[in-house]
PDB file of C-alpha atoms in Angstrom:
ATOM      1  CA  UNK Y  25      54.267 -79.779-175.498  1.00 85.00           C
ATOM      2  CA  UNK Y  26      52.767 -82.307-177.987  1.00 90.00           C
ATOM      3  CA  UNK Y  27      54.323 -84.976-179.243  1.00 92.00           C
ATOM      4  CA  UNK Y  28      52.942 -87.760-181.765  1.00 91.00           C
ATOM      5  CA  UNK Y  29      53.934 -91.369-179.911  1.00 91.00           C
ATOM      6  CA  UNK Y  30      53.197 -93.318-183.005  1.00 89.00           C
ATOM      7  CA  UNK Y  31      55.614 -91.045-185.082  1.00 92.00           C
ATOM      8  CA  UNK Y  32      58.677 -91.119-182.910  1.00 93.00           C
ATOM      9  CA  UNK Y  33      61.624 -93.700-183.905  1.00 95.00           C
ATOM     10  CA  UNK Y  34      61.499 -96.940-182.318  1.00 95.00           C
ATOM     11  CA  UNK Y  35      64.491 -96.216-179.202  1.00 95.00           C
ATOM     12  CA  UNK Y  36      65.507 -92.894-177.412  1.00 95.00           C
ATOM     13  CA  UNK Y  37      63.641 -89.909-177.977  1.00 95.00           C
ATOM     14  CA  UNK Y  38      65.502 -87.259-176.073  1.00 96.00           C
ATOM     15  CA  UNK Y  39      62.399 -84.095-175.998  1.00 94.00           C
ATOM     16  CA  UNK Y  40      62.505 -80.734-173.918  1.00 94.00           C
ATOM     17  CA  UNK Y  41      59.692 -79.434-172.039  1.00 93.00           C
ATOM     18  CA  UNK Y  42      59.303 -76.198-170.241  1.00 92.00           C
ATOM     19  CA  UNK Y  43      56.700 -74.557-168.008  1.00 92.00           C
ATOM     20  CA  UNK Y  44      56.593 -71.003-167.398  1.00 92.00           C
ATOM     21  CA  UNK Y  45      56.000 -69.829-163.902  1.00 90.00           C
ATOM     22  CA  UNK Y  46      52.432 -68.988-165.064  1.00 92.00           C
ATOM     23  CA  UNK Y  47      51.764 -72.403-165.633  1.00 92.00           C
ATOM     24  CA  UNK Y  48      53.634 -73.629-162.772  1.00 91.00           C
ATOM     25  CA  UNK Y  49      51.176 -71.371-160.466  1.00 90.00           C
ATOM     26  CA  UNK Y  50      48.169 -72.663-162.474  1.00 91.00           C
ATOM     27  CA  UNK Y  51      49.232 -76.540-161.270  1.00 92.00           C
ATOM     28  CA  UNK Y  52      50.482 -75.425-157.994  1.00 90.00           C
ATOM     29  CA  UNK Y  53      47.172 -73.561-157.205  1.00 89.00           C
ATOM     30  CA  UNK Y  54      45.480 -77.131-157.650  1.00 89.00           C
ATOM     31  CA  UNK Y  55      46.857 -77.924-154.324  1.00 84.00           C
ATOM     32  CA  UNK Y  56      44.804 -75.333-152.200  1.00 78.00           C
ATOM     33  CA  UNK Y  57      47.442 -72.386-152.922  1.00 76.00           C
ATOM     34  CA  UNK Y  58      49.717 -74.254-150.690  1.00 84.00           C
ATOM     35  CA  UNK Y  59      52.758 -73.231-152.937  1.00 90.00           C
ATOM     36  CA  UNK Y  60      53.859 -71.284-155.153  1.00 89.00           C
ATOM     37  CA  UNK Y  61      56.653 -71.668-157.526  1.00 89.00           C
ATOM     38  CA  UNK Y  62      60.109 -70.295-156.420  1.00 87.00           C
ATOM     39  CA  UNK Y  63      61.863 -69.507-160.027  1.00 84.00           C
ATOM     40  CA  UNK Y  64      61.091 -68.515-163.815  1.00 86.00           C
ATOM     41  CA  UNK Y  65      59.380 -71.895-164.460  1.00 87.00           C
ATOM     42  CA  UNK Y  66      61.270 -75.277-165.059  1.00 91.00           C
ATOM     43  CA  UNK Y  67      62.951 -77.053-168.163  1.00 91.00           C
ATOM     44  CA  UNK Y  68      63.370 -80.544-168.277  1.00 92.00           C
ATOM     45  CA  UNK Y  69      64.683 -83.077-170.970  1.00 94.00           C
ATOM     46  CA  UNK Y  70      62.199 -86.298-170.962  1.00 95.00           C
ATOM     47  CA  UNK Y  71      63.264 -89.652-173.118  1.00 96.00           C
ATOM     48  CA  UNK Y  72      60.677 -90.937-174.644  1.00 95.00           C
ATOM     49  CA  UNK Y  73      61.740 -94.653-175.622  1.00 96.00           C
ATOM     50  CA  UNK Y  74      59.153 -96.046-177.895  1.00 95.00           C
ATOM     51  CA  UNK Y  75      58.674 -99.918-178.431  1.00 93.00           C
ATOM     52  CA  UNK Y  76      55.666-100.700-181.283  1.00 90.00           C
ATOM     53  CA  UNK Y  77      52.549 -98.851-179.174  1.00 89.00           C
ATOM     54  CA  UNK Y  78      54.157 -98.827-176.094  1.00 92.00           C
ATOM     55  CA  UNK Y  79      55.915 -95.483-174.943  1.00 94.00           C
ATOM     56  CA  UNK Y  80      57.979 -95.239-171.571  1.00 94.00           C
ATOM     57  CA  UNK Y  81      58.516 -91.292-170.573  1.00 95.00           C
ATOM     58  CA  UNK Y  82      61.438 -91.705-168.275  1.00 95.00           C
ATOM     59  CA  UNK Y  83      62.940 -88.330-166.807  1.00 95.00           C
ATOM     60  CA  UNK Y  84      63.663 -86.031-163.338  1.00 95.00           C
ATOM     61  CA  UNK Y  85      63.284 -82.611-163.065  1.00 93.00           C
ATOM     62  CA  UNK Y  86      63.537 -79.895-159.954  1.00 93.00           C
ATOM     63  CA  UNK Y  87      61.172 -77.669-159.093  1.00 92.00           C
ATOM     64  CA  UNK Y  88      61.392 -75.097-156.716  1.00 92.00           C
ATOM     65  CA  UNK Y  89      58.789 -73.544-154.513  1.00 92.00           C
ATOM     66  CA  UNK Y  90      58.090 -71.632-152.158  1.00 91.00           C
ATOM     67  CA  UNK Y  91      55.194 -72.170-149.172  1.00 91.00           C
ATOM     68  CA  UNK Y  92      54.214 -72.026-145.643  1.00 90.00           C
ATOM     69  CA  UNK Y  93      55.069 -74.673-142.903  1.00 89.00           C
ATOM     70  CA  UNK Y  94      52.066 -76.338-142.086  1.00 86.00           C
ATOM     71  CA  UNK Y  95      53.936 -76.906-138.314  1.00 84.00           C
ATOM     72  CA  UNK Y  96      55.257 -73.283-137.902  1.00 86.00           C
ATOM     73  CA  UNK Y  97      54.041 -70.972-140.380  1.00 86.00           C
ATOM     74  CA  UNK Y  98      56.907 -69.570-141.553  1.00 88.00           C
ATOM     75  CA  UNK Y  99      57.784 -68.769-145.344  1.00 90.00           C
ATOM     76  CA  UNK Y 100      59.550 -71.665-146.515  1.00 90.00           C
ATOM     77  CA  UNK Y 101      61.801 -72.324-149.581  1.00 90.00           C
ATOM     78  CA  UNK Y 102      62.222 -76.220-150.809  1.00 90.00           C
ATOM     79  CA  UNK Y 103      63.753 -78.088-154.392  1.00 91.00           C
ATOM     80  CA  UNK Y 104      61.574 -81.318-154.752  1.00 91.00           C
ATOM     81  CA  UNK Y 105      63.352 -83.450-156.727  1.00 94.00           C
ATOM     82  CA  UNK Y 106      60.442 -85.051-158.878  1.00 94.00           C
ATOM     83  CA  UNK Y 107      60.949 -88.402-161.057  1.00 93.00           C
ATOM     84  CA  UNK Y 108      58.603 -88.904-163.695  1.00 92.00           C
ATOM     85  CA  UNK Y 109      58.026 -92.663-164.868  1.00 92.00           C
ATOM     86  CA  UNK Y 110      55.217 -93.256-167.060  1.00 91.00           C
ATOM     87  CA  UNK Y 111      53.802 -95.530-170.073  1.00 92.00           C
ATOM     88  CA  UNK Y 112      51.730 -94.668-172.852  1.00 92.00           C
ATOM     89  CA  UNK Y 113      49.805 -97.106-174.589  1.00 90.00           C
ATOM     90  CA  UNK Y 114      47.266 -95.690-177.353  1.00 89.00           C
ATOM     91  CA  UNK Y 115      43.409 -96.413-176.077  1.00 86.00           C
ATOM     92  CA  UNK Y 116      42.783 -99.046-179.235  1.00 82.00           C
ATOM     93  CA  UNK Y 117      45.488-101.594-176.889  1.00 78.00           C
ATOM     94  CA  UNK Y 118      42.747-101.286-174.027  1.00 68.00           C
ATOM     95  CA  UNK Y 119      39.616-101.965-176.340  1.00 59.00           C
ATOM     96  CA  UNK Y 120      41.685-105.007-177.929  1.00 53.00           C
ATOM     97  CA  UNK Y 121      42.138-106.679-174.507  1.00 52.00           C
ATOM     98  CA  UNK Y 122      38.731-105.744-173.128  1.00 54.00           C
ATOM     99  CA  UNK Y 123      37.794-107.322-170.250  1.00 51.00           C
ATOM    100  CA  UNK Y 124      33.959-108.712-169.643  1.00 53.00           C
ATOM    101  CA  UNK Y 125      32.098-106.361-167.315  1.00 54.00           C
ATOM    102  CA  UNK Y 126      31.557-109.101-165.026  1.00 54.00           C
ATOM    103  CA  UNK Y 127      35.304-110.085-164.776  1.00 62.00           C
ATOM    104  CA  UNK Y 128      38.194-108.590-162.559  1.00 65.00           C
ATOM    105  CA  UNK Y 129      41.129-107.738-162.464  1.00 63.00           C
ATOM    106  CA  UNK Y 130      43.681-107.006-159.871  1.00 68.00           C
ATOM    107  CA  UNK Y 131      46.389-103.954-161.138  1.00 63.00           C
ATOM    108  CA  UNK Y 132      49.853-104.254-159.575  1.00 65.00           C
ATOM    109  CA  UNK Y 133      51.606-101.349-158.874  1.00 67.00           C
ATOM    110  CA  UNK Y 134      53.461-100.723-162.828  1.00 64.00           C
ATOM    111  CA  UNK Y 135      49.557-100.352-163.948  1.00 64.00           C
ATOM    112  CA  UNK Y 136      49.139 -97.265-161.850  1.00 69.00           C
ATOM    113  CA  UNK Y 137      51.767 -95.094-164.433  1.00 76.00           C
ATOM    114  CA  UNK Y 138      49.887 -96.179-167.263  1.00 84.00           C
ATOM    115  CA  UNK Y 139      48.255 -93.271-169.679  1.00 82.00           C
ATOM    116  CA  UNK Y 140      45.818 -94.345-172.278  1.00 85.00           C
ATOM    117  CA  UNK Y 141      45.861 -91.615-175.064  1.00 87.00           C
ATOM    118  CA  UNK Y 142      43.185 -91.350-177.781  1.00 88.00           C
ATOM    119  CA  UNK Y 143      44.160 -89.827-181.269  1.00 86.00           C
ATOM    120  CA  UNK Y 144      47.400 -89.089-182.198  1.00 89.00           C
ATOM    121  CA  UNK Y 145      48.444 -86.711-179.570  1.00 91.00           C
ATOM    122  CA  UNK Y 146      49.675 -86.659-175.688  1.00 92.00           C
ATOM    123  CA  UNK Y 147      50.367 -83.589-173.893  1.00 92.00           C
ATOM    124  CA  UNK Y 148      54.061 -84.276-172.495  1.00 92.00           C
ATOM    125  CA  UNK Y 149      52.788 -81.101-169.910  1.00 92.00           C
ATOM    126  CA  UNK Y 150      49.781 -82.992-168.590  1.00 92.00           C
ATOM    127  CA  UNK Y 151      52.021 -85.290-167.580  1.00 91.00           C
ATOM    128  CA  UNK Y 152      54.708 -83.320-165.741  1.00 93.00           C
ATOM    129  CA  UNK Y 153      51.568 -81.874-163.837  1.00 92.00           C
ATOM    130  CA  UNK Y 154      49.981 -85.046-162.609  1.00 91.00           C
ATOM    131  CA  UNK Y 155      53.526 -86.248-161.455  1.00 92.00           C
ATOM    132  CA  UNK Y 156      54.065 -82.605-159.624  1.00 92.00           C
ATOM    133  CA  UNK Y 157      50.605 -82.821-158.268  1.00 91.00           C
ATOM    134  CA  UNK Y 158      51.443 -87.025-157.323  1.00 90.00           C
ATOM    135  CA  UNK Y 159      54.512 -86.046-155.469  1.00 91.00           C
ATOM    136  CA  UNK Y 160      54.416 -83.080-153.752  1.00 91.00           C
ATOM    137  CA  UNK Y 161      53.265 -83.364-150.034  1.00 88.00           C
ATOM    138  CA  UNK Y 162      50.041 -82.202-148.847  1.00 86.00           C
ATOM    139  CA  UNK Y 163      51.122 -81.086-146.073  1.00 86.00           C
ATOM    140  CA  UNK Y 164      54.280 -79.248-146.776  1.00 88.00           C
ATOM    141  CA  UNK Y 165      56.847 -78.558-143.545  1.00 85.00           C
ATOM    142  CA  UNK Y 166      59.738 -76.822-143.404  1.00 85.00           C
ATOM    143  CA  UNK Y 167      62.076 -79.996-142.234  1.00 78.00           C
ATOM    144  CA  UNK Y 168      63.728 -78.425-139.380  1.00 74.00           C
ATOM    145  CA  UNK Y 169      65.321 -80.267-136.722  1.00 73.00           C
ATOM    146  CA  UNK Y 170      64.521 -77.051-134.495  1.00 72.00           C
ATOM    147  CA  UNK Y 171      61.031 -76.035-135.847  1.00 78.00           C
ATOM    148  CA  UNK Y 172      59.145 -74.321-133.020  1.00 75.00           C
ATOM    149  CA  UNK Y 173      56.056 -75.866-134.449  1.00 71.00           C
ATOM    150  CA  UNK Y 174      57.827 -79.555-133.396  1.00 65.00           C
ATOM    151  CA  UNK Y 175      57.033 -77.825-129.387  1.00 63.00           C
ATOM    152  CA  UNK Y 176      53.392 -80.440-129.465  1.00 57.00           C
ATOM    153  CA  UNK Y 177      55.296 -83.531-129.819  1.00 56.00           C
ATOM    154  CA  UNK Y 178      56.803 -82.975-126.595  1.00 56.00           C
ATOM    155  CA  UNK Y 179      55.677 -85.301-123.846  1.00 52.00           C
ATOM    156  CA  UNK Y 180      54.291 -83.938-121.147  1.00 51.00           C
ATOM    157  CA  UNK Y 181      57.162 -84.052-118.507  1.00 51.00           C
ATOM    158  CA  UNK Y 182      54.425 -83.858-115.075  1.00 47.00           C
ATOM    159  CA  UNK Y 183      50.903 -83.428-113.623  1.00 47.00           C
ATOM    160  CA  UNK Y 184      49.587 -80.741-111.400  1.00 49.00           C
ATOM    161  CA  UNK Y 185      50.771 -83.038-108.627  1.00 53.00           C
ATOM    162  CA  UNK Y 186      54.345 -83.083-109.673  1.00 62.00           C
ATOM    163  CA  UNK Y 187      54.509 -86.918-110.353  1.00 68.00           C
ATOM    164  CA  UNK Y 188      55.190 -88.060-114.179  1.00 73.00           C
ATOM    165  CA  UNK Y 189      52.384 -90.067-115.889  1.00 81.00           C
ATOM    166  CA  UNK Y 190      53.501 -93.586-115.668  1.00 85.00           C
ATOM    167  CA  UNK Y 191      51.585 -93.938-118.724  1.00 86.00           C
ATOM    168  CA  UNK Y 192      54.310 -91.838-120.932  1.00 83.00           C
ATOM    169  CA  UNK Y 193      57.006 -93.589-118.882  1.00 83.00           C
ATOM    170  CA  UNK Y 194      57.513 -96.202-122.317  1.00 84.00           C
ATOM    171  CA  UNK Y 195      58.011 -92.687-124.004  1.00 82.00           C
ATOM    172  CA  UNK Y 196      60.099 -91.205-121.873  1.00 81.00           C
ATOM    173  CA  UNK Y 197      62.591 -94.121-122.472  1.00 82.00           C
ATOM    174  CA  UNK Y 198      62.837 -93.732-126.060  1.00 83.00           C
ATOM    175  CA  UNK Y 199      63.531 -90.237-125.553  1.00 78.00           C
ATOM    176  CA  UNK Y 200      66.522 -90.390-123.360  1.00 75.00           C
ATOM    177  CA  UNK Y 201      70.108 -89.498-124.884  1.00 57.00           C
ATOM    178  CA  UNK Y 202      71.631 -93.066-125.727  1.00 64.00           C
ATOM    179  CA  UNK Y 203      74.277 -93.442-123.394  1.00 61.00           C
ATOM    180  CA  UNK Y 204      71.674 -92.687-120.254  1.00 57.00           C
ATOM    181  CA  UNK Y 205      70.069 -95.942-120.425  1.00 53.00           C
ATOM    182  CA  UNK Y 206      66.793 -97.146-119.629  1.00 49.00           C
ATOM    183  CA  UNK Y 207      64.822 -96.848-116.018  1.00 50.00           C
TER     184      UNK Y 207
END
C-alpha cells in the first residue's frame, strides 16, 4: 500500500494494510523456506502520525505460520506477535544535514528504525516485510518444555567407568530439584 507522507494531516493517520498469503510466502521464503504462512494473509491498521517531514508508523500485527522445529523436526504452528516502530524522514532531511566524508558519527539505537524515502511515495508493505523479516527467529523451535530434540542438553550422568565427571559436577548442582540442595 502507498501512501504520500507529505500529504497526510499533521496528527493520527489511522491506514489499513493487508497481505495476501501469496505475498506473505514471497517474504517468508526470504528466510530459507523456513516458514510458511499459517492463514489467508494478515490485515493490520498502522497510525501514521505525521509531524512537518517527520512520519512515525506505530502499529502490531499477528502473523501466523507454520514451520519445522529446528530441535525436533516436527510441524510446528506459532502467532508472532510483531510490533512495528518506524520513522520516515524524506531523503532531502539527510542531504540538508550532510555529514563530511571524513567525519563520524555514532547512531544510537532510535537511528536504526529510520527509513529515508525519495519522491513522494513509501510502500507501507516494504515496511511490514522488513519488520517480519527483523523479528522472526532464525532458528525457529517449537517451545516445548518436553521437546525430544531438548534430549542433547542433557549432561552426561557417567563414564564408561561408572564415576561422574567431576568436571559437570558445577552442572549437576544447578540441575537438582530445589529443595535437594547442593553436594
Amino acid at each position: 500500500m502507498l501512501v504520500r507522507p507529505r500529504q497526510l494531516r499533521i496528527g493520527s493517520n489511522p491506514t489499513t494494510v493487508s497481505l495476501s498469503a501469496e505475498e506473505l510466502s514471497t517474504i517468508l521464503g526470504e528466510l530459507d523456506t523456513l516458514y510458511e504462512p499459517a492463514s489467508e494473509g494478515i490485515h493490520t491498521t498502522l497510525d501514521l502520525q505525521r509531524t512537518g517531514d517527520t512520519t512515525l508508523v506505530v502499529g502490531r500485527f499477528t502473523l501466523p505460520v507454520r514451520f519445522s522445529c529446528a530441535r525436533c523436526a516436527e510441524s510446528c504452528d506459532a502467532l508472532h506477535e510483531i510490533a512495528l516502530r518506524w520513522t520516515l524522514l524524506p531523503k532531502s532531511v539527510l542531504d540538508d544535514d550532510r555529514l563530511d566524508e571524513e567525519e563520524e558519527r555514532e547512531l544510537s539505537a532510535d537511528d536504526l528504525d529510520v527509513s529515508f524515502y525519495e519522491g513522494d511515495e513509501v510502500d507501507l508493505a516494504e515496511l511490514v516485510r522488513e519488520a517480519i523479516l527483523l523479528e522472526l527467529p532464525s532458528c525457529p523451535h517449537c517451545g516445548l518444555d518436553a521437546c525430544p530434540g531438548l534430549g542433547y542438553l542433557a549432561a552426561p550422568t557417567a563414564e564408561a567407568s561408572g564415576d561422574p565427571d567431576p568436571r559437570w559436577a558445577a552442572l549437576a548442582a544447578l540441575r537438582k530439584a530445589p529443595g535437594e540442595g547442593a553436594s
